[in-house]
Amino acid sequence: MSVRSAAPALAAALLFGASTPLAKTLTGEISSILLAGLLYLGSGLGLAAVLLVRRLTSKPGEAVPFAPAIPRREIPWLLGAILAGGVAGPALLMTGLTQTGAASASLLLNVEGVFTALIAWIVFKENADRQIVLGMVAIVAGGVLLSWQPDAASLSPSALLIVAACACWAIDNNLTHNVSSNDAVLIACLKGLVAGVCNTGFALVAGSRLPEVVSLASAMLIGFAGYGVSLTLFVIALRHLGTARTGAYFSVAPLFGVVIALLIWPEIPGALFWIAAALMALGVWLHLRERHEHEHVHEPMEHTHTHRHDEHHQHEHDFPWDGKQPHVHAHRHEALLHKHPHYPDIHHRHTH
């Protein structure tokens, strides 16, 4: 696997990891539940603005640089992802946080990556060799060490709610993979709007009040970059890498968050930080050196996504196209038997 292939997932992790220390600067002015809601709202509204601008600037008759409406047959997958990750996950997390310490919560959040990979491997039969599994173990172990504190080992009923939230987000990740061929900005926008409305609603019902304009704008701007752009890149990574590999790369987000926090509040990191960083680097390296190649069959299928004309895309068009730029339209794949290096992307979901 090349660094270029992993770049969207790692960039998503970097942006999401950066949002944590940046959002922390606002915690004294905004309650945690309301802050979560505003971050999600900033994500959804910011991406909605991107969609609007993109629509207004597209020229009539050209192949637009984004996908049309999500196909009806895929809407149940998207609704399931939104309900699991945008409604149930935040609600369970916020309820669990009321009686769970920050150290325990940080430690428990590492199980999202584990659940994501297990569901991908067991339920959706996504391929994973020994190297990928070991890489996932190394990254998760690094995350555990990064968040480890002496009082972080308790597992109370409230802590189980946080584990349940992680399970919801893992389900969300796997269901989103099934719609990842569609417009990533649209998918991330819908998820951000739903999660934003839910979390903000929870906060307002609980008695929180909206902050001043500067803090409100700051929270939504952080949300747009750290949640909106990050989630868009995450969906793109799902499209090209599959769920387990994308989830593994995204699990390094806490490391990026700690590094940025150290830049904002300088201090010398302890030994656990360096061990965690080494484990995560080892895990990423194991994933990057993967080479999965064998003869495989592509069954006939029809879908819509951004593509160039390569060995998987050879078809005619009924619209102007210069043969160079990536473009989007519904297209059909005929049956194909060949051999080349590949990952469990939207074209390679075969059994082994």
CSV table of C-alpha atoms in Angstrom, one decimal:
chain,number,residue,atom,x,y,z
A,1,MET,CA,0.0,0.0,0.0
A,2,SER,CA,1.4,3.4,-0.9
A,3,VAL,CA,1.5,6.5,1.2
A,4,ARG,CA,-0.6,8.2,-1.4
A,5,SER,CA,-3.4,5.6,-0.8
A,6,ALA,CA,-3.3,6.1,2.9
A,7,ALA,CA,-3.1,9.9,2.7
A,8,PRO,CA,-6.8,10.7,2.9
A,9,ALA,CA,-7.2,8.5,6.0
A,10,LEU,CA,-4.1,9.9,7.7
A,11,ALA,CA,-5.2,13.5,6.8
A,12,ALA,CA,-8.7,12.7,8.3
A,13,ALA,CA,-7.0,11.5,11.5
A,14,LEU,CA,-4.8,14.6,11.6
A,15,LEU,CA,-7.7,17.0,11.3
A,16,PHE,CA,-9.8,15.1,13.8
A,17,GLY,CA,-6.9,14.8,16.2
A,18,ALA,CA,-6.3,18.6,15.9
A,19,SER,CA,-9.9,19.4,16.8
A,20,THR,CA,-9.6,18.0,20.3
A,21,PRO,CA,-6.9,20.4,21.7
A,22,LEU,CA,-8.4,23.3,19.7
A,23,ALA,CA,-11.9,22.5,21.1
A,24,LYS,CA,-10.4,22.3,24.6
A,25,THR,CA,-9.7,26.0,24.4
A,26,LEU,CA,-13.5,26.6,24.4
A,27,THR,CA,-14.5,24.2,27.2
A,28,GLY,CA,-14.5,26.9,29.8
A,29,GLU,CA,-17.1,28.8,27.9
A,30,ILE,CA,-19.3,26.0,26.4
A,31,SER,CA,-20.6,22.9,28.1
A,32,SER,CA,-19.3,19.6,26.6
A,33,ILE,CA,-22.6,18.4,25.2
A,34,LEU,CA,-23.3,21.8,23.5
A,35,LEU,CA,-19.7,22.0,22.2
A,36,ALA,CA,-20.2,18.6,20.6
A,37,GLY,CA,-23.4,19.8,19.0
A,38,LEU,CA,-21.8,23.0,17.7
A,39,LEU,CA,-18.8,21.1,16.3
A,40,TYR,CA,-21.1,18.8,14.4
A,41,LEU,CA,-23.3,21.7,13.2
A,42,GLY,CA,-20.2,23.5,12.0
A,43,SER,CA,-19.4,20.4,10.0
A,44,GLY,CA,-22.8,20.0,8.5
A,45,LEU,CA,-23.5,23.7,7.7
A,46,GLY,CA,-20.0,24.3,6.4
A,47,LEU,CA,-20.2,21.3,4.0
A,48,ALA,CA,-23.7,22.4,2.9
A,49,ALA,CA,-22.2,25.7,1.9
A,50,VAL,CA,-19.5,23.8,-0.1
A,51,LEU,CA,-22.2,21.8,-1.9
A,52,LEU,CA,-24.1,25.0,-2.7
A,53,VAL,CA,-21.0,26.8,-4.1
A,54,ARG,CA,-20.0,23.8,-6.1
A,55,ARG,CA,-23.5,23.5,-7.6
A,56,LEU,CA,-23.6,27.2,-8.5
A,57,THR,CA,-20.2,27.2,-10.1
A,58,SER,CA,-20.7,24.1,-12.2
A,59,LYS,CA,-21.3,24.7,-16.0
A,60,PRO,CA,-24.3,23.3,-17.8
A,61,GLY,CA,-23.6,20.2,-19.9
A,62,GLU,CA,-20.3,19.4,-18.3
A,63,ALA,CA,-19.5,16.3,-16.2
A,64,VAL,CA,-19.9,17.7,-12.7
A,65,PRO,CA,-17.1,17.0,-10.2
A,66,PHE,CA,-19.5,15.3,-7.8
A,67,ALA,CA,-22.0,12.5,-7.7
A,68,PRO,CA,-25.7,13.0,-8.2
A,69,ALA,CA,-28.3,12.0,-5.6
A,70,ILE,CA,-27.6,8.8,-3.6
A,71,PRO,CA,-29.3,5.8,-5.3
A,72,ARG,CA,-32.5,4.7,-3.6
A,73,ARG,CA,-31.2,1.2,-3.0
A,74,GLU,CA,-28.3,2.6,-0.9
A,75,ILE,CA,-30.4,5.0,1.2
A,76,PRO,CA,-31.1,2.4,4.0
A,77,TRP,CA,-27.3,2.0,4.5
A,78,LEU,CA,-26.9,5.7,4.8
A,79,LEU,CA,-29.9,6.1,7.2
A,80,GLY,CA,-28.5,3.2,9.3
A,81,ALA,CA,-25.1,5.0,9.5
A,82,ILE,CA,-26.7,8.3,10.4
A,83,LEU,CA,-28.9,6.8,13.1
A,84,ALA,CA,-26.0,4.7,14.6
A,85,GLY,CA,-23.3,7.3,14.4
A,86,GLY,CA,-25.2,10.6,14.5
A,87,VAL,CA,-28.0,9.8,16.9
A,88,ALA,CA,-27.3,6.8,19.1
A,89,GLY,CA,-23.5,7.1,19.4
A,90,PRO,CA,-23.5,10.7,20.7
A,91,ALA,CA,-26.4,10.1,23.0
A,92,LEU,CA,-24.8,7.0,24.6
A,93,LEU,CA,-21.5,8.8,24.9
A,94,MET,CA,-22.9,11.9,26.6
A,95,THR,CA,-25.0,9.8,29.0
A,96,GLY,CA,-21.9,7.7,29.8
A,97,LEU,CA,-19.7,10.7,30.4
A,98,THR,CA,-21.9,12.0,33.1
A,99,GLN,CA,-20.6,9.3,35.5
A,100,THR,CA,-17.3,8.2,33.9
A,101,GLY,CA,-14.0,9.9,34.5
A,102,ALA,CA,-12.1,11.5,31.6
A,103,ALA,CA,-9.3,9.0,31.8
A,104,SER,CA,-11.6,6.0,31.6
A,105,ALA,CA,-13.5,7.5,28.8
A,106,SER,CA,-10.3,8.3,26.8
A,107,LEU,CA,-9.2,4.7,27.3
A,108,LEU,CA,-12.5,3.2,26.3
A,109,LEU,CA,-12.8,5.2,23.1
A,110,ASN,CA,-10.0,3.1,21.7
A,111,VAL,CA,-12.3,0.1,21.2
A,112,GLU,CA,-14.0,1.9,18.3
A,113,GLY,CA,-11.2,0.9,16.0
A,114,VAL,CA,-11.3,-2.7,17.3
A,115,PHE,CA,-15.1,-2.9,16.8
A,116,THR,CA,-14.8,-1.3,13.3
A,117,ALA,CA,-12.3,-3.9,12.2
A,118,LEU,CA,-14.1,-6.9,13.8
A,119,ILE,CA,-17.4,-6.0,12.1
A,120,ALA,CA,-15.6,-5.5,8.7
A,121,TRP,CA,-13.8,-8.8,9.0
A,122,ILE,CA,-16.6,-11.0,10.5
A,123,VAL,CA,-19.8,-9.5,9.2
A,124,PHE,CA,-18.8,-8.0,5.8
A,125,LYS,CA,-16.0,-10.5,5.1
A,126,GLU,CA,-13.4,-7.9,4.4
A,127,ASN,CA,-10.0,-9.4,3.7
A,128,ALA,CA,-7.3,-9.1,6.3
A,129,ASP,CA,-3.9,-10.9,6.4
A,130,ARG,CA,-1.7,-11.4,9.4
A,131,GLN,CA,0.2,-8.2,8.7
A,132,ILE,CA,-2.9,-6.0,8.7
A,133,VAL,CA,-4.2,-7.6,11.9
A,134,LEU,CA,-0.8,-7.1,13.6
A,135,GLY,CA,-0.8,-3.5,12.4
A,136,MET,CA,-4.2,-2.9,13.9
A,137,VAL,CA,-3.2,-4.5,17.2
A,138,ALA,CA,-0.1,-2.2,17.3
A,139,ILE,CA,-2.1,1.0,16.6
A,140,VAL,CA,-4.8,0.1,19.2
A,141,ALA,CA,-2.1,-0.8,21.8
A,142,GLY,CA,-0.5,2.6,21.1
A,143,GLY,CA,-3.9,4.3,21.6
A,144,VAL,CA,-4.4,2.5,24.9
A,145,LEU,CA,-1.0,3.5,26.2
A,146,LEU,CA,-1.5,7.1,25.0
A,147,SER,CA,-4.7,7.4,27.1
A,148,TRP,CA,-3.6,5.2,30.0
A,149,GLN,CA,-3.9,6.6,33.5
A,150,PRO,CA,-3.8,4.7,36.9
A,151,ASP,CA,-7.6,5.2,37.5
A,152,ALA,CA,-8.5,4.3,33.9
A,153,ALA,CA,-9.2,0.6,34.3
A,154,SER,CA,-12.7,0.7,35.9
A,155,LEU,CA,-15.6,-0.7,33.9
A,156,SER,CA,-18.8,0.7,35.5
A,157,PRO,CA,-22.3,0.6,33.9
A,158,SER,CA,-21.7,4.2,32.7
A,159,ALA,CA,-18.4,3.0,31.1
A,160,LEU,CA,-20.4,0.3,29.2
A,161,LEU,CA,-22.5,3.1,27.7
A,162,ILE,CA,-19.3,4.5,26.2
A,163,VAL,CA,-18.4,1.1,24.9
A,164,ALA,CA,-21.9,0.9,23.3
A,165,ALA,CA,-21.3,4.3,21.7
A,166,CYS,CA,-18.1,3.0,20.2
A,167,ALA,CA,-20.0,0.0,18.8
A,168,CYS,CA,-22.5,2.4,17.2
A,169,TRP,CA,-19.7,4.4,15.5
A,170,ALA,CA,-18.1,1.1,14.4
A,171,ILE,CA,-21.5,0.1,12.8
A,172,ASP,CA,-21.6,3.6,11.3
A,173,ASN,CA,-18.2,3.2,9.7
A,174,ASN,CA,-19.1,-0.1,8.2
A,175,LEU,CA,-22.5,1.0,6.9
A,176,THR,CA,-20.9,4.2,5.4
A,177,HIS,CA,-18.5,2.0,3.5
A,178,ASN,CA,-21.5,0.7,1.5
A,179,VAL,CA,-22.4,4.2,0.3
A,180,SER,CA,-18.8,5.5,0.0
A,181,SER,CA,-18.9,5.5,-3.8
A,182,ASN,CA,-21.3,8.5,-3.6
A,183,ASP,CA,-20.4,12.1,-3.0
A,184,ALA,CA,-18.2,12.2,0.1
A,185,VAL,CA,-19.1,15.8,0.8
A,186,LEU,CA,-22.9,15.1,0.7
A,187,ILE,CA,-22.5,12.0,3.0
A,188,ALA,CA,-20.4,13.9,5.5
A,189,CYS,CA,-22.8,16.9,5.4
A,190,LEU,CA,-25.9,14.8,6.2
A,191,LYS,CA,-24.2,13.0,9.0
A,192,GLY,CA,-22.9,16.3,10.5
A,193,LEU,CA,-26.3,18.0,10.3
A,194,VAL,CA,-28.1,15.1,12.0
A,195,ALA,CA,-25.4,14.7,14.7
A,196,GLY,CA,-25.3,18.5,15.2
A,197,VAL,CA,-29.0,18.9,15.6
A,198,CYS,CA,-29.2,15.9,18.0
A,199,ASN,CA,-26.3,17.0,20.3
A,200,THR,CA,-27.3,20.7,20.3
A,201,GLY,CA,-30.9,19.6,21.1
A,202,PHE,CA,-29.7,17.5,24.0
A,203,ALA,CA,-27.7,20.4,25.4
A,204,LEU,CA,-30.4,23.0,25.1
A,205,VAL,CA,-33.0,20.7,26.7
A,206,ALA,CA,-30.5,20.1,29.5
A,207,GLY,CA,-30.3,23.9,30.1
A,208,SER,CA,-27.3,25.0,28.2
A,209,ARG,CA,-27.2,28.4,26.5
A,210,LEU,CA,-25.6,29.4,23.3
A,211,PRO,CA,-22.2,31.1,23.8
A,212,GLU,CA,-21.2,34.6,22.5
A,213,VAL,CA,-20.7,35.1,18.8
A,214,VAL,CA,-16.9,34.7,18.8
A,215,SER,CA,-17.0,31.4,20.7
A,216,LEU,CA,-19.9,30.2,18.6
A,217,ALA,CA,-18.1,30.9,15.4
A,218,SER,CA,-14.8,29.4,16.7
A,219,ALA,CA,-16.6,26.1,17.6
A,220,MET,CA,-18.3,25.8,14.3
A,221,LEU,CA,-15.1,26.6,12.3
A,222,ILE,CA,-13.2,23.9,14.3
A,223,GLY,CA,-16.1,21.6,13.6
A,224,PHE,CA,-16.0,22.3,9.9
A,225,ALA,CA,-12.3,21.4,9.6
A,226,GLY,CA,-12.0,18.8,12.3
A,227,TYR,CA,-15.3,17.0,11.8
A,228,GLY,CA,-16.6,18.0,8.3
A,229,VAL,CA,-13.4,18.0,6.2
A,230,SER,CA,-12.1,15.1,8.2
A,231,LEU,CA,-15.2,13.0,7.7
A,232,THR,CA,-15.2,13.8,4.0
A,233,LEU,CA,-11.6,12.5,3.7
A,234,PHE,CA,-12.6,9.5,5.9
A,235,VAL,CA,-15.4,8.5,3.4
A,236,ILE,CA,-12.9,8.9,0.5
A,237,ALA,CA,-10.5,6.6,2.3
A,238,LEU,CA,-13.3,4.0,2.9
A,239,ARG,CA,-13.9,4.1,-0.9
A,240,HIS,CA,-10.3,3.2,-1.7
A,241,LEU,CA,-9.0,1.2,1.3
A,242,GLY,CA,-12.0,-0.5,2.9
A,243,THR,CA,-13.3,-0.2,6.4
A,244,ALA,CA,-10.8,-2.0,8.6
A,245,ARG,CA,-7.7,-0.3,7.1
A,246,THR,CA,-9.3,3.1,7.1
A,247,GLY,CA,-10.3,2.6,10.8
A,248,ALA,CA,-6.8,1.6,11.7
A,249,TYR,CA,-5.3,4.7,10.1
A,250,PHE,CA,-7.9,6.9,11.7
A,251,SER,CA,-7.0,5.4,15.1
A,252,VAL,CA,-3.8,7.4,15.1
A,253,ALA,CA,-5.9,10.6,15.6
A,254,PRO,CA,-5.2,10.8,19.3
A,255,LEU,CA,-1.4,10.8,18.7
A,256,PHE,CA,-1.8,13.8,16.4
A,257,GLY,CA,-4.0,15.4,19.0
A,258,VAL,CA,-1.4,15.0,21.7
A,259,VAL,CA,1.4,16.4,19.5
A,260,ILE,CA,-0.7,19.5,18.7
A,261,ALA,CA,-1.6,19.8,22.4
A,262,LEU,CA,2.1,19.8,23.2
A,263,LEU,CA,2.7,22.6,20.7
A,264,ILE,CA,-0.1,24.6,22.3
A,265,TRP,CA,0.8,23.8,25.9
A,266,PRO,CA,4.5,22.9,25.7
A,267,GLU,CA,5.8,20.2,28.1
A,268,ILE,CA,8.2,17.2,27.9
A,269,PRO,CA,6.1,14.0,27.1
A,270,GLY,CA,6.6,11.0,29.3
A,271,ALA,CA,7.8,7.5,28.4
A,272,LEU,CA,4.3,6.2,27.6
A,273,PHE,CA,3.9,8.8,24.9
A,274,TRP,CA,7.1,7.7,23.1
A,275,ILE,CA,6.2,4.0,23.4
A,276,ALA,CA,2.7,4.7,22.1
A,277,ALA,CA,4.1,6.7,19.2
A,278,ALA,CA,6.4,3.9,18.3
A,279,LEU,CA,3.6,1.3,18.4
A,280,MET,CA,1.4,3.5,16.2
A,281,ALA,CA,4.2,4.1,13.8
A,282,LEU,CA,4.9,0.4,13.6
A,283,GLY,CA,1.2,-0.3,12.9
A,284,VAL,CA,1.1,2.3,10.1
A,285,TRP,CA,4.3,0.9,8.6
A,286,LEU,CA,2.9,-2.6,8.6
A,287,HIS,CA,-0.2,-1.4,6.8
A,288,LEU,CA,1.8,0.6,4.3
A,289,ARG,CA,4.0,-2.3,3.3
A,290,GLU,CA,0.9,-4.5,2.6
A,291,ARG,CA,0.8,-6.0,-0.9
A,292,HIS,CA,-2.3,-8.0,-1.6
A,293,GLU,CA,-2.3,-9.6,-5.1
A,294,HIS,CA,-4.1,-12.6,-6.6
A,295,GLU,CA,-6.3,-13.4,-9.6
A,296,HIS,CA,-9.8,-12.3,-8.9
A,297,VAL,CA,-13.2,-11.9,-10.7
A,298,HIS,CA,-15.2,-8.7,-11.0
A,299,GLU,CA,-18.9,-9.4,-11.2
A,300,PRO,CA,-21.0,-7.2,-13.4
A,301,MET,CA,-22.1,-4.1,-11.5
A,302,GLU,CA,-23.4,-0.6,-12.0
A,303,HIS,CA,-22.6,2.4,-9.7
A,304,THR,CA,-21.7,6.1,-9.6
A,305,HIS,CA,-18.4,7.6,-8.3
A,306,THR,CA,-15.5,9.8,-9.3
A,307,HIS,CA,-13.2,7.9,-11.7
A,308,ARG,CA,-10.7,8.1,-14.5
A,309,HIS,CA,-10.5,5.6,-17.3
A,310,ASP,CA,-8.2,2.8,-16.1
A,311,GLU,CA,-8.3,-0.9,-16.3
A,312,HIS,CA,-11.5,-1.0,-14.3
A,313,HIS,CA,-13.2,1.8,-16.3
A,314,GLN,CA,-13.5,1.5,-20.0
A,315,HIS,CA,-16.9,2.9,-21.3
A,316,GLU,CA,-18.4,5.5,-23.6
A,317,HIS,CA,-20.0,8.8,-22.6
A,318,ASP,CA,-23.1,10.6,-23.6
A,319,PHE,CA,-21.7,14.0,-22.5
A,320,PRO,CA,-18.7,16.2,-23.4
A,321,TRP,CA,-15.4,14.8,-21.9
A,322,ASP,CA,-11.8,15.6,-22.7
A,323,GLY,CA,-10.5,12.2,-21.6
A,324,LYS,CA,-8.3,13.7,-18.9
A,325,GLN,CA,-10.0,15.0,-15.8
A,326,PRO,CA,-11.8,12.8,-13.2
A,327,HIS,CA,-15.5,12.7,-13.8
A,328,VAL,CA,-18.7,11.4,-12.3
A,329,HIS,CA,-21.6,9.5,-13.8
A,330,ALA,CA,-23.5,6.2,-13.6
A,331,HIS,CA,-21.5,3.5,-15.4
A,332,ARG,CA,-21.5,-0.2,-15.7
A,333,HIS,CA,-18.7,-2.7,-15.1
A,334,GLU,CA,-18.8,-5.9,-17.1
A,335,ALA,CA,-17.4,-9.2,-15.8
A,336,LEU,CA,-13.6,-9.1,-15.7
A,337,LEU,CA,-10.9,-11.6,-14.6
A,338,HIS,CA,-7.4,-10.3,-13.9
A,339,LYS,CA,-4.6,-10.0,-11.4
A,340,HIS,CA,-3.0,-7.0,-9.8
A,341,PRO,CA,-2.3,-5.5,-6.3
A,342,HIS,CA,-5.5,-4.3,-4.7
A,343,TYR,CA,-7.3,-3.5,-1.4
A,344,PRO,CA,-11.0,-4.0,-0.4
A,345,ASP,CA,-12.2,-0.9,-2.1
A,346,ILE,CA,-15.5,-0.3,-3.9
A,347,HIS,CA,-14.4,-2.5,-6.8
A,348,HIS,CA,-12.8,-5.3,-4.8
A,349,ARG,CA,-15.2,-6.8,-2.3
A,350,HIS,CA,-14.8,-10.4,-3.4
A,351,THR,CA,-14.3,-13.4,-1.2
A,352,HIS,CA,-11.0,-15.2,-0.7
